[in-house]
Amino acid sequence: IKTPVALHFTSQNWQLFAHQPILDGNAYDQELIKIHRSMMKAGIRPDVIGARKDLSEYKVLVSPLQMTLEDNDLSERIEKWVNDGGVWIVGPMTDMRDDIGAHYIDRVTGIHERMTGAVLENQTPDDQHKIKCAWGDGTEFSANTWVQTYAVPEDVEVIASVTGGHSTFIGKAVA
């Protein structure tokens, strides 16, 4: 079965999560299995792909928990693929480290802030689902595990934002 949707799972990120855990009990493989199951429940059947896979056969690429995109030439290929019309769904915890697992010293993320114009403002754990959010159509949901909020340019469409919880986050775009 051919699918237009891909979900990233890479061995380099698996190793980063194993050796640089951001949250206790946040196992990379188990979190991606949850995401995959959620997509399947929604009727989306993604291919699970590694960093070297050719992206040209996909319309949508989902890249959650990809601490680094600097695996071979992945970040360059993603940027070209997006510029050619691909839809890239990013985050959380994506593009936060370089190829050796170190934080960037001159910016917060590798390519996604530059590509979107969005600027990461806050990151926080929320395993108690206290941060409330809503999709653009008003459908509400609670944050799960990790929340990242962004300041976005006025011409960027925000598809979800924070509606409740800590006042610092309210109104911010969320990933």
JSON list of C-alpha atoms in Angstrom, two decimals:
[
{"chain": "A", "resi": 1, "resn": "ILE", "atom": "CA", "xyz": [0.00, 0.00, 0.00]},
{"chain": "A", "resi": 2, "resn": "LYS", "atom": "CA", "xyz": [1.44, 3.35, -1.01]},
{"chain": "A", "resi": 3, "resn": "THR", "atom": "CA", "xyz": [0.92, 6.19, 1.41]},
{"chain": "A", "resi": 4, "resn": "PRO", "atom": "CA", "xyz": [1.62, 9.90, 0.99]},
{"chain": "A", "resi": 5, "resn": "VAL", "atom": "CA", "xyz": [2.56, 10.24, 4.69]},
{"chain": "A", "resi": 6, "resn": "ALA", "atom": "CA", "xyz": [5.86, 9.41, 6.39]},
{"chain": "A", "resi": 7, "resn": "LEU", "atom": "CA", "xyz": [6.80, 9.33, 10.09]},
{"chain": "A", "resi": 8, "resn": "HIS", "atom": "CA", "xyz": [10.46, 9.75, 11.07]},
{"chain": "A", "resi": 9, "resn": "PHE", "atom": "CA", "xyz": [12.19, 7.21, 13.32]},
{"chain": "A", "resi": 10, "resn": "THR", "atom": "CA", "xyz": [15.98, 7.31, 13.31]},
{"chain": "A", "resi": 11, "resn": "SER", "atom": "CA", "xyz": [18.61, 5.34, 15.17]},
{"chain": "A", "resi": 12, "resn": "GLN", "atom": "CA", "xyz": [20.61, 8.51, 15.87]},
{"chain": "A", "resi": 13, "resn": "ASN", "atom": "CA", "xyz": [17.64, 10.09, 17.66]},
{"chain": "A", "resi": 14, "resn": "TRP", "atom": "CA", "xyz": [16.92, 6.85, 19.51]},
{"chain": "A", "resi": 15, "resn": "GLN", "atom": "CA", "xyz": [20.50, 7.00, 20.84]},
{"chain": "A", "resi": 16, "resn": "LEU", "atom": "CA", "xyz": [20.20, 10.70, 21.75]},
{"chain": "A", "resi": 17, "resn": "PHE", "atom": "CA", "xyz": [17.04, 10.07, 23.78]},
{"chain": "A", "resi": 18, "resn": "ALA", "atom": "CA", "xyz": [18.69, 7.07, 25.48]},
{"chain": "A", "resi": 19, "resn": "HIS", "atom": "CA", "xyz": [21.78, 9.05, 26.48]},
{"chain": "A", "resi": 20, "resn": "GLN", "atom": "CA", "xyz": [20.28, 12.54, 26.90]},
{"chain": "A", "resi": 21, "resn": "PRO", "atom": "CA", "xyz": [16.81, 11.95, 28.34]},
{"chain": "A", "resi": 22, "resn": "ILE", "atom": "CA", "xyz": [14.82, 15.17, 28.54]},
{"chain": "A", "resi": 23, "resn": "LEU", "atom": "CA", "xyz": [12.10, 13.68, 30.73]},
{"chain": "A", "resi": 24, "resn": "ASP", "atom": "CA", "xyz": [12.14, 10.64, 32.99]},
{"chain": "A", "resi": 25, "resn": "GLY", "atom": "CA", "xyz": [10.34, 7.74, 31.37]},
{"chain": "A", "resi": 26, "resn": "ASN", "atom": "CA", "xyz": [10.29, 9.41, 27.94]},
{"chain": "A", "resi": 27, "resn": "ALA", "atom": "CA", "xyz": [11.49, 6.49, 25.83]},
{"chain": "A", "resi": 28, "resn": "TYR", "atom": "CA", "xyz": [11.89, 7.46, 22.16]},
{"chain": "A", "resi": 29, "resn": "ASP", "atom": "CA", "xyz": [10.62, 4.21, 20.70]},
{"chain": "A", "resi": 30, "resn": "GLN", "atom": "CA", "xyz": [7.58, 4.04, 23.01]},
{"chain": "A", "resi": 31, "resn": "GLU", "atom": "CA", "xyz": [6.64, 7.67, 22.34]},
{"chain": "A", "resi": 32, "resn": "LEU", "atom": "CA", "xyz": [6.84, 7.14, 18.58]},
{"chain": "A", "resi": 33, "resn": "ILE", "atom": "CA", "xyz": [4.72, 3.98, 18.87]},
{"chain": "A", "resi": 34, "resn": "LYS", "atom": "CA", "xyz": [2.06, 6.11, 20.63]},
{"chain": "A", "resi": 35, "resn": "ILE", "atom": "CA", "xyz": [2.21, 8.69, 17.84]},
{"chain": "A", "resi": 36, "resn": "HIS", "atom": "CA", "xyz": [2.00, 5.98, 15.18]},
{"chain": "A", "resi": 37, "resn": "ARG", "atom": "CA", "xyz": [-1.01, 4.40, 16.89]},
{"chain": "A", "resi": 38, "resn": "SER", "atom": "CA", "xyz": [-2.75, 7.78, 17.12]},
{"chain": "A", "resi": 39, "resn": "MET", "atom": "CA", "xyz": [-2.19, 8.33, 13.42]},
{"chain": "A", "resi": 40, "resn": "MET", "atom": "CA", "xyz": [-3.53, 4.86, 12.60]},
{"chain": "A", "resi": 41, "resn": "LYS", "atom": "CA", "xyz": [-6.64, 5.48, 14.76]},
{"chain": "A", "resi": 42, "resn": "ALA", "atom": "CA", "xyz": [-7.23, 8.65, 12.75]},
{"chain": "A", "resi": 43, "resn": "GLY", "atom": "CA", "xyz": [-7.06, 6.65, 9.52]},
{"chain": "A", "resi": 44, "resn": "ILE", "atom": "CA", "xyz": [-3.56, 7.85, 8.59]},
{"chain": "A", "resi": 45, "resn": "ARG", "atom": "CA", "xyz": [-1.22, 4.99, 7.69]},
{"chain": "A", "resi": 46, "resn": "PRO", "atom": "CA", "xyz": [2.29, 6.45, 7.62]},
{"chain": "A", "resi": 47, "resn": "ASP", "atom": "CA", "xyz": [5.43, 4.78, 6.39]},
{"chain": "A", "resi": 48, "resn": "VAL", "atom": "CA", "xyz": [8.00, 4.76, 9.19]},
{"chain": "A", "resi": 49, "resn": "ILE", "atom": "CA", "xyz": [11.21, 6.02, 7.61]},
{"chain": "A", "resi": 50, "resn": "GLY", "atom": "CA", "xyz": [14.81, 6.65, 8.56]},
{"chain": "A", "resi": 51, "resn": "ALA", "atom": "CA", "xyz": [17.02, 9.63, 7.85]},
{"chain": "A", "resi": 52, "resn": "ARG", "atom": "CA", "xyz": [18.29, 8.36, 4.49]},
{"chain": "A", "resi": 53, "resn": "LYS", "atom": "CA", "xyz": [14.89, 7.68, 2.88]},
{"chain": "A", "resi": 54, "resn": "ASP", "atom": "CA", "xyz": [14.07, 9.62, -0.28]},
{"chain": "A", "resi": 55, "resn": "LEU", "atom": "CA", "xyz": [11.27, 12.09, 0.58]},
{"chain": "A", "resi": 56, "resn": "SER", "atom": "CA", "xyz": [10.03, 12.71, -2.96]},
{"chain": "A", "resi": 57, "resn": "GLU", "atom": "CA", "xyz": [7.31, 10.02, -2.81]},
{"chain": "A", "resi": 58, "resn": "TYR", "atom": "CA", "xyz": [5.61, 11.69, 0.19]},
{"chain": "A", "resi": 59, "resn": "LYS", "atom": "CA", "xyz": [3.31, 14.69, 0.49]},
{"chain": "A", "resi": 60, "resn": "VAL", "atom": "CA", "xyz": [3.45, 14.91, 4.31]},
{"chain": "A", "resi": 61, "resn": "LEU", "atom": "CA", "xyz": [6.39, 14.29, 6.62]},
{"chain": "A", "resi": 62, "resn": "VAL", "atom": "CA", "xyz": [5.84, 14.03, 10.39]},
{"chain": "A", "resi": 63, "resn": "SER", "atom": "CA", "xyz": [9.03, 14.56, 12.43]},
{"chain": "A", "resi": 64, "resn": "PRO", "atom": "CA", "xyz": [8.31, 14.37, 16.18]},
{"chain": "A", "resi": 65, "resn": "LEU", "atom": "CA", "xyz": [11.06, 13.80, 18.74]},
{"chain": "A", "resi": 66, "resn": "GLN", "atom": "CA", "xyz": [13.85, 14.24, 16.21]},
{"chain": "A", "resi": 67, "resn": "MET", "atom": "CA", "xyz": [16.36, 15.93, 18.50]},
{"chain": "A", "resi": 68, "resn": "THR", "atom": "CA", "xyz": [18.73, 16.24, 15.56]},
{"chain": "A", "resi": 69, "resn": "LEU", "atom": "CA", "xyz": [18.07, 16.52, 11.85]},
{"chain": "A", "resi": 70, "resn": "GLU", "atom": "CA", "xyz": [21.79, 16.55, 11.13]},
{"chain": "A", "resi": 71, "resn": "ASP", "atom": "CA", "xyz": [21.89, 12.92, 10.08]},
{"chain": "A", "resi": 72, "resn": "ASN", "atom": "CA", "xyz": [23.77, 12.85, 6.76]},
{"chain": "A", "resi": 73, "resn": "ASP", "atom": "CA", "xyz": [22.09, 15.55, 4.65]},
{"chain": "A", "resi": 74, "resn": "LEU", "atom": "CA", "xyz": [18.58, 15.20, 6.12]},
{"chain": "A", "resi": 75, "resn": "SER", "atom": "CA", "xyz": [18.04, 18.86, 7.04]},
{"chain": "A", "resi": 76, "resn": "GLU", "atom": "CA", "xyz": [19.04, 20.03, 3.55]},
{"chain": "A", "resi": 77, "resn": "ARG", "atom": "CA", "xyz": [16.78, 17.42, 1.93]},
{"chain": "A", "resi": 78, "resn": "ILE", "atom": "CA", "xyz": [13.84, 18.40, 4.16]},
{"chain": "A", "resi": 79, "resn": "GLU", "atom": "CA", "xyz": [14.27, 22.06, 3.30]},
{"chain": "A", "resi": 80, "resn": "LYS", "atom": "CA", "xyz": [14.40, 21.33, -0.45]},
{"chain": "A", "resi": 81, "resn": "TRP", "atom": "CA", "xyz": [11.39, 18.98, -0.16]},
{"chain": "A", "resi": 82, "resn": "VAL", "atom": "CA", "xyz": [9.35, 21.67, 1.68]},
{"chain": "A", "resi": 83, "resn": "ASN", "atom": "CA", "xyz": [10.36, 24.31, -0.89]},
{"chain": "A", "resi": 84, "resn": "ASP", "atom": "CA", "xyz": [9.14, 21.89, -3.58]},
{"chain": "A", "resi": 85, "resn": "GLY", "atom": "CA", "xyz": [5.69, 21.70, -1.91]},
{"chain": "A", "resi": 86, "resn": "GLY", "atom": "CA", "xyz": [5.97, 19.08, 0.82]},
{"chain": "A", "resi": 87, "resn": "VAL", "atom": "CA", "xyz": [4.13, 19.56, 4.13]},
{"chain": "A", "resi": 88, "resn": "TRP", "atom": "CA", "xyz": [6.39, 19.14, 7.16]},
{"chain": "A", "resi": 89, "resn": "ILE", "atom": "CA", "xyz": [4.83, 18.63, 10.60]},
{"chain": "A", "resi": 90, "resn": "VAL", "atom": "CA", "xyz": [7.53, 19.32, 13.16]},
{"chain": "A", "resi": 91, "resn": "GLY", "atom": "CA", "xyz": [7.94, 18.73, 16.87]},
{"chain": "A", "resi": 92, "resn": "PRO", "atom": "CA", "xyz": [7.91, 18.49, 19.72]},
{"chain": "A", "resi": 93, "resn": "MET", "atom": "CA", "xyz": [11.55, 18.22, 20.76]},
{"chain": "A", "resi": 94, "resn": "THR", "atom": "CA", "xyz": [12.68, 18.38, 17.13]},
{"chain": "A", "resi": 95, "resn": "ASP", "atom": "CA", "xyz": [15.76, 20.07, 15.69]},
{"chain": "A", "resi": 96, "resn": "MET", "atom": "CA", "xyz": [17.20, 21.02, 19.11]},
{"chain": "A", "resi": 97, "resn": "ARG", "atom": "CA", "xyz": [20.67, 19.44, 18.80]},
{"chain": "A", "resi": 98, "resn": "ASP", "atom": "CA", "xyz": [23.49, 19.24, 16.30]},
{"chain": "A", "resi": 99, "resn": "ASP", "atom": "CA", "xyz": [24.89, 16.02, 14.84]},
{"chain": "A", "resi": 100, "resn": "ILE", "atom": "CA", "xyz": [26.86, 15.16, 18.00]},
{"chain": "A", "resi": 101, "resn": "GLY", "atom": "CA", "xyz": [23.97, 15.89, 20.36]},
{"chain": "A", "resi": 102, "resn": "ALA", "atom": "CA", "xyz": [25.15, 19.31, 21.54]},
{"chain": "A", "resi": 103, "resn": "HIS", "atom": "CA", "xyz": [22.88, 22.37, 21.84]},
{"chain": "A", "resi": 104, "resn": "TYR", "atom": "CA", "xyz": [23.36, 24.93, 19.11]},
{"chain": "A", "resi": 105, "resn": "ILE", "atom": "CA", "xyz": [25.37, 27.87, 20.40]},
{"chain": "A", "resi": 106, "resn": "ASP", "atom": "CA", "xyz": [24.10, 30.49, 17.93]},
{"chain": "A", "resi": 107, "resn": "ARG", "atom": "CA", "xyz": [20.38, 29.61, 17.78]},
{"chain": "A", "resi": 108, "resn": "VAL", "atom": "CA", "xyz": [17.71, 27.48, 19.46]},
{"chain": "A", "resi": 109, "resn": "THR", "atom": "CA", "xyz": [17.00, 25.14, 16.55]},
{"chain": "A", "resi": 110, "resn": "GLY", "atom": "CA", "xyz": [18.67, 23.99, 13.36]},
{"chain": "A", "resi": 111, "resn": "ILE", "atom": "CA", "xyz": [16.42, 24.80, 10.41]},
{"chain": "A", "resi": 112, "resn": "HIS", "atom": "CA", "xyz": [12.77, 24.99, 11.40]},
{"chain": "A", "resi": 113, "resn": "GLU", "atom": "CA", "xyz": [12.82, 28.47, 12.98]},
{"chain": "A", "resi": 114, "resn": "ARG", "atom": "CA", "xyz": [14.63, 29.87, 9.94]},
{"chain": "A", "resi": 115, "resn": "MET", "atom": "CA", "xyz": [12.25, 28.14, 7.52]},
{"chain": "A", "resi": 116, "resn": "THR", "atom": "CA", "xyz": [9.04, 29.24, 9.25]},
{"chain": "A", "resi": 117, "resn": "GLY", "atom": "CA", "xyz": [10.00, 32.53, 10.86]},
{"chain": "A", "resi": 118, "resn": "ALA", "atom": "CA", "xyz": [8.59, 31.19, 14.13]},
{"chain": "A", "resi": 119, "resn": "VAL", "atom": "CA", "xyz": [10.75, 31.68, 17.22]},
{"chain": "A", "resi": 120, "resn": "LEU", "atom": "CA", "xyz": [10.74, 29.17, 20.05]},
{"chain": "A", "resi": 121, "resn": "GLU", "atom": "CA", "xyz": [9.89, 31.08, 23.24]},
{"chain": "A", "resi": 122, "resn": "ASN", "atom": "CA", "xyz": [9.19, 28.44, 25.89]},
{"chain": "A", "resi": 123, "resn": "GLN", "atom": "CA", "xyz": [9.54, 24.73, 26.50]},
{"chain": "A", "resi": 124, "resn": "THR", "atom": "CA", "xyz": [8.10, 22.93, 29.49]},
{"chain": "A", "resi": 125, "resn": "PRO", "atom": "CA", "xyz": [7.05, 19.47, 30.60]},
{"chain": "A", "resi": 126, "resn": "ASP", "atom": "CA", "xyz": [3.33, 18.94, 31.19]},
{"chain": "A", "resi": 127, "resn": "ASP", "atom": "CA", "xyz": [2.70, 15.36, 32.16]},
{"chain": "A", "resi": 128, "resn": "GLN", "atom": "CA", "xyz": [-0.34, 16.46, 34.20]},
{"chain": "A", "resi": 129, "resn": "HIS", "atom": "CA", "xyz": [-2.13, 18.00, 31.18]},
{"chain": "A", "resi": 130, "resn": "LYS", "atom": "CA", "xyz": [-2.53, 21.42, 32.83]},
{"chain": "A", "resi": 131, "resn": "ILE", "atom": "CA", "xyz": [-1.82, 23.40, 29.68]},
{"chain": "A", "resi": 132, "resn": "LYS", "atom": "CA", "xyz": [-4.99, 23.64, 27.59]},
{"chain": "A", "resi": 133, "resn": "CYS", "atom": "CA", "xyz": [-4.90, 24.23, 23.86]},
{"chain": "A", "resi": 134, "resn": "ALA", "atom": "CA", "xyz": [-7.27, 24.59, 20.92]},
{"chain": "A", "resi": 135, "resn": "TRP", "atom": "CA", "xyz": [-7.04, 23.90, 17.21]},
{"chain": "A", "resi": 136, "resn": "GLY", "atom": "CA", "xyz": [-7.91, 26.73, 14.83]},
{"chain": "A", "resi": 137, "resn": "ASP", "atom": "CA", "xyz": [-11.50, 25.45, 14.60]},
{"chain": "A", "resi": 138, "resn": "GLY", "atom": "CA", "xyz": [-11.90, 25.77, 18.39]},
{"chain": "A", "resi": 139, "resn": "THR", "atom": "CA", "xyz": [-11.63, 22.05, 19.21]},
{"chain": "A", "resi": 140, "resn": "GLU", "atom": "CA", "xyz": [-9.91, 21.84, 22.58]},
{"chain": "A", "resi": 141, "resn": "PHE", "atom": "CA", "xyz": [-7.20, 19.46, 23.73]},
{"chain": "A", "resi": 142, "resn": "SER", "atom": "CA", "xyz": [-4.75, 19.17, 26.61]},
{"chain": "A", "resi": 143, "resn": "ALA", "atom": "CA", "xyz": [-1.02, 19.29, 26.17]},
{"chain": "A", "resi": 144, "resn": "ASN", "atom": "CA", "xyz": [0.72, 15.98, 26.61]},
{"chain": "A", "resi": 145, "resn": "THR", "atom": "CA", "xyz": [4.21, 15.42, 28.04]},
{"chain": "A", "resi": 146, "resn": "TRP", "atom": "CA", "xyz": [6.04, 18.42, 26.52]},
{"chain": "A", "resi": 147, "resn": "VAL", "atom": "CA", "xyz": [4.90, 21.85, 25.34]},
{"chain": "A", "resi": 148, "resn": "GLN", "atom": "CA", "xyz": [6.75, 24.27, 23.10]},
{"chain": "A", "resi": 149, "resn": "THR", "atom": "CA", "xyz": [5.34, 27.74, 22.42]},
{"chain": "A", "resi": 150, "resn": "TYR", "atom": "CA", "xyz": [6.34, 30.01, 19.55]},
{"chain": "A", "resi": 151, "resn": "ALA", "atom": "CA", "xyz": [6.11, 33.62, 18.52]},
{"chain": "A", "resi": 152, "resn": "VAL", "atom": "CA", "xyz": [5.09, 33.60, 14.87]},
{"chain": "A", "resi": 153, "resn": "PRO", "atom": "CA", "xyz": [5.02, 36.26, 12.16]},
{"chain": "A", "resi": 154, "resn": "GLU", "atom": "CA", "xyz": [1.58, 37.72, 11.41]},
{"chain": "A", "resi": 155, "resn": "ASP", "atom": "CA", "xyz": [1.47, 36.12, 7.97]},
{"chain": "A", "resi": 156, "resn": "VAL", "atom": "CA", "xyz": [1.93, 32.59, 9.38]},
{"chain": "A", "resi": 157, "resn": "GLU", "atom": "CA", "xyz": [-1.21, 30.50, 9.92]},
{"chain": "A", "resi": 158, "resn": "VAL", "atom": "CA", "xyz": [-1.32, 29.11, 13.47]},
{"chain": "A", "resi": 159, "resn": "ILE", "atom": "CA", "xyz": [-3.14, 25.78, 13.61]},
{"chain": "A", "resi": 160, "resn": "ALA", "atom": "CA", "xyz": [-3.12, 25.41, 17.41]},
{"chain": "A", "resi": 161, "resn": "SER", "atom": "CA", "xyz": [-2.57, 27.74, 20.35]},
{"chain": "A", "resi": 162, "resn": "VAL", "atom": "CA", "xyz": [-2.56, 27.72, 24.14]},
{"chain": "A", "resi": 163, "resn": "THR", "atom": "CA", "xyz": [-5.88, 28.69, 25.75]},
{"chain": "A", "resi": 164, "resn": "GLY", "atom": "CA", "xyz": [-5.33, 27.88, 29.42]},
{"chain": "A", "resi": 165, "resn": "GLY", "atom": "CA", "xyz": [-2.71, 27.08, 32.00]},
{"chain": "A", "resi": 166, "resn": "HIS", "atom": "CA", "xyz": [0.24, 29.32, 32.77]},
{"chain": "A", "resi": 167, "resn": "SER", "atom": "CA", "xyz": [-0.50, 32.91, 31.71]},
{"chain": "A", "resi": 168, "resn": "THR", "atom": "CA", "xyz": [2.89, 33.21, 29.95]},
{"chain": "A", "resi": 169, "resn": "PHE", "atom": "CA", "xyz": [1.73, 30.65, 27.36]},
{"chain": "A", "resi": 170, "resn": "ILE", "atom": "CA", "xyz": [-1.83, 31.81, 26.66]},
{"chain": "A", "resi": 171, "resn": "GLY", "atom": "CA", "xyz": [-2.31, 32.91, 23.06]},
{"chain": "A", "resi": 172, "resn": "LYS", "atom": "CA", "xyz": [0.99, 31.46, 21.89]},
{"chain": "A", "resi": 173, "resn": "ALA", "atom": "CA", "xyz": [1.29, 29.06, 18.98]},
{"chain": "A", "resi": 174, "resn": "VAL", "atom": "CA", "xyz": [1.96, 25.58, 20.27]},
{"chain": "A", "resi": 175, "resn": "ALA", "atom": "CA", "xyz": [3.81, 22.49, 19.06]}
]
